[in-house]
C-alpha positions in Angstrom: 185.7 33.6 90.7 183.2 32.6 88.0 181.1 30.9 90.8 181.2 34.8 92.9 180.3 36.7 89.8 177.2 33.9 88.8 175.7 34.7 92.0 176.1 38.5 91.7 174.5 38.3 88.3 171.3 36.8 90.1 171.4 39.2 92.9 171.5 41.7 90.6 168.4 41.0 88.5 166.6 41.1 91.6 167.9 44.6 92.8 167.1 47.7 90.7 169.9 50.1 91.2 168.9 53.5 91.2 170.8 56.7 90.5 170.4 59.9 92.8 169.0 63.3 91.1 172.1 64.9 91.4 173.8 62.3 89.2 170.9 63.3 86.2 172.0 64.9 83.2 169.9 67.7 83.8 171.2 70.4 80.5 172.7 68.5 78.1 173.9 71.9 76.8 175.8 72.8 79.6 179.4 72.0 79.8 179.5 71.4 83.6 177.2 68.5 82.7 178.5 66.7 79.9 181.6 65.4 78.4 182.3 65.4 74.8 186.0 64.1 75.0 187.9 61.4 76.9 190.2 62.5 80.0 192.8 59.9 79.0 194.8 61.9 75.6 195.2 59.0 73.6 191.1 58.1 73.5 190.5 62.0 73.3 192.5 61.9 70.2 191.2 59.4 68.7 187.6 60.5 69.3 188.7 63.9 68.2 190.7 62.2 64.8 186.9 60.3 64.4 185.1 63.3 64.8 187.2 65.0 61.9 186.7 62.0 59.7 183.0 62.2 60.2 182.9 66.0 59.2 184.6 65.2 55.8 183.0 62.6 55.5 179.8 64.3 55.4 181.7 67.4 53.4 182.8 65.2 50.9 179.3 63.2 50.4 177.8 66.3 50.0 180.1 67.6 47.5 179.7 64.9 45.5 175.9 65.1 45.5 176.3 68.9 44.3 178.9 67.8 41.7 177.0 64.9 40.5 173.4 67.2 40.1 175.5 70.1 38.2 176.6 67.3 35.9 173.6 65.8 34.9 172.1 69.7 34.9 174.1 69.8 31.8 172.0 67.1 30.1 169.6 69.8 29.9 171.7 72.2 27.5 170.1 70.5 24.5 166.3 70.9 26.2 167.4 74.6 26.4 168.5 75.2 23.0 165.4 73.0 22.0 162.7 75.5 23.5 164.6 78.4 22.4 164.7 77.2 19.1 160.7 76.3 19.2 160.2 79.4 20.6 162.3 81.6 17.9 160.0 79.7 15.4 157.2 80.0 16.7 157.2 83.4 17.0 158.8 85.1 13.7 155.9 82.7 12.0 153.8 84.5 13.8 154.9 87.5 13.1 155.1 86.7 9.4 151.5 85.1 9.6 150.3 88.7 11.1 151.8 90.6 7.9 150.0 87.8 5.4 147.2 88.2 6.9 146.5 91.8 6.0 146.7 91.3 2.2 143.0 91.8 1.5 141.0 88.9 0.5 143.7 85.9 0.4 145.2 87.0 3.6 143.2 84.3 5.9 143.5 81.6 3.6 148.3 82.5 3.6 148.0 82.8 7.4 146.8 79.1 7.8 150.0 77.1 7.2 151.8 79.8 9.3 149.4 79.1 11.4 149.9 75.2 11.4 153.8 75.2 11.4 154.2 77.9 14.4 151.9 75.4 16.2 154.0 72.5 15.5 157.2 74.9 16.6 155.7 75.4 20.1 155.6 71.8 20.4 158.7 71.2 20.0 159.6 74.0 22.8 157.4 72.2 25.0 159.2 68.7 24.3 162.4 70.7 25.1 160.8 72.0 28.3 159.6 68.9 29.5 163.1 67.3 29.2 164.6 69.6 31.1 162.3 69.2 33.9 162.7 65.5 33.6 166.3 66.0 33.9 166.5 68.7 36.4 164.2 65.7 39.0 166.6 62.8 37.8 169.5 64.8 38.7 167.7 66.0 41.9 166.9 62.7 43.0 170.2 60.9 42.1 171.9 63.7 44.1 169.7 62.7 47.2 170.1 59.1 46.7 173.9 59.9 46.4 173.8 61.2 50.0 171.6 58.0 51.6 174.0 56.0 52.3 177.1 58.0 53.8 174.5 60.3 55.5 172.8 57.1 57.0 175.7 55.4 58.2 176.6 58.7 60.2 173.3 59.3 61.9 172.3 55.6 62.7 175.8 54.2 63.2 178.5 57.3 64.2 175.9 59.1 66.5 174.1 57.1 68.4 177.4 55.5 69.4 178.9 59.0 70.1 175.8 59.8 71.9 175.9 56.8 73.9 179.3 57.2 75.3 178.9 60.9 76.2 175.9 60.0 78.3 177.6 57.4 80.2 180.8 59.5 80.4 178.6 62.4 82.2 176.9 60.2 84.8 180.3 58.3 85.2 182.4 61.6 85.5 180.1 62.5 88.6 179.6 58.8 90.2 183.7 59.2 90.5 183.5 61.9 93.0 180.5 60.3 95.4 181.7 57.6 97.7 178.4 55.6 96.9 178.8 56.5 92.9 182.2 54.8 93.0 180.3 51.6 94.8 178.1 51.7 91.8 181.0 52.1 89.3 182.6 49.1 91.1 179.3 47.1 90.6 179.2 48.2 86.8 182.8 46.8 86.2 181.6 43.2 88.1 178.8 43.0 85.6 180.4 44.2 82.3 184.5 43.7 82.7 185.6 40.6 81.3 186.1 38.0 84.2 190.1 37.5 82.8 190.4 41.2 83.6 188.9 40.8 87.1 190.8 37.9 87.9 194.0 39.8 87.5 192.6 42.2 89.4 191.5 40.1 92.5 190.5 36.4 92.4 188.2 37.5 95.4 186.8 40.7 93.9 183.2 40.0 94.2 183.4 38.8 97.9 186.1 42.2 98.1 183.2 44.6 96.6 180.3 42.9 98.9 182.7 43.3 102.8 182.7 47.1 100.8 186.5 46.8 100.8 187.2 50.5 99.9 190.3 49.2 97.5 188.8 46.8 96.0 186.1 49.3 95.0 188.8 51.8 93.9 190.3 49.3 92.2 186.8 48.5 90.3 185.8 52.5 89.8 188.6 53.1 88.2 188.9 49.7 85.7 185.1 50.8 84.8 186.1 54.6 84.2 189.4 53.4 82.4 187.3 51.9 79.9 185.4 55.1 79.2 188.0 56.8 79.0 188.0 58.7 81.9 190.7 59.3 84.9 190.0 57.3 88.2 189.9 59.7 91.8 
């Protein structure tokens, strides 16, 4: 058995199997085209249970990014109150600095430490507005950095592992209705089943699958489909 499945591993790297048009994934929008979920109910509810988890997953993560930005937001209160306060200042010493300045001949002379301590007030409403903007960017970037990691995991882990098995369930789901696509199916379980599960099978099913014994290739189609998921014809 392990001898027959050695020499169709060499064969095969010498022969470049090639899938007809019709077998091509042509709209991967269309329905007619592509599967989404497993035939068999138990791996269609467990894809299904998988997909749920992932959506919550990526609710939750978000959620928590929003939370965890509103929350440091509030760091900002005292920023606010800061530049309102600066600004207040600021302005009724202005104001006050304005009505100095009329009485006649001392009036420039009282407007100059109006002057200096409305200045010194607008500083202090622009240290309030710069912490606010440093805040509102810390609590923007935490909230991004929050979202990295769960977000990651689903796009370079979840999906390209869900995409993967939706493309080969789409070409396999049509190679099960073509005499020659269930001869390729066959050939796929020789080179990927595990040679315990092909011995149970048939001892002989390499020597079987190269006569083109028709049950022996049913046999094979349908271990290969099983594994995807899907129901043998």
């Amino acid at each position: 058995m392990e001898a027959g499945a050695t020499a169709l591993a060499l064969e095969m790297r010498s022969v470049r199997v090639e899938f007809p048009a019709r077998f091509l994934i042509e709209r991967p929008g269309n329905s007619d085209r592509v599967k989404i979920y497993a035939d068999r109910t138990p791996v269609a509810v467990r894809q299904l249970v998988t997909d749920l988890l992932v959506v919550a997953w990526v609710y939750a993560a978000v959620r928590v990014a929003l939370w965890l930005h509103d929350l440091l937001h509030k760091l900002a209160v005292p920023g606010q109150k800061l530049e309102g306060a600066g600004n207040g200042m600021a302005d009724n010493l202005d104001a006050v600095g304005d009505k100095v300045g009329r009485v006649p001949m001392v009036g420039d002379e009282l407007t100059s430490p109006f002057e200096r301590t409305a200045a010194a007030a607008r500083t202090i409403s622009e240290a309030g507005r710069d912490q606010q903007d440093l805040i509102g960017d810390l609590a923007m970037a935490l909230a991004i950095g929050s979202l990295i990691v769960p977000i990651g995991l689903v796009l370079f882990l979840w999906l390209p592992l869900r995409l993967r098995w939706i493309r080969r369930a789409a070409v396999a789901a049509r190679l099960r209705t073509d005499p020659s696509g269930q001869d390729l199916l066959a050939l796929r379980a020789l080179a990927n089943q595990p040679l315990r599960t092909l011995d149970r099978l048939d001892p002989h099913a390499v020597d079987a699958w190269r006569r083109g014994d028709d049950t022996t290739i049913r046999q094979l189609a349908a271990l290969e489909l099983h594994g995807l998921g899907l129901h043998g014809e």
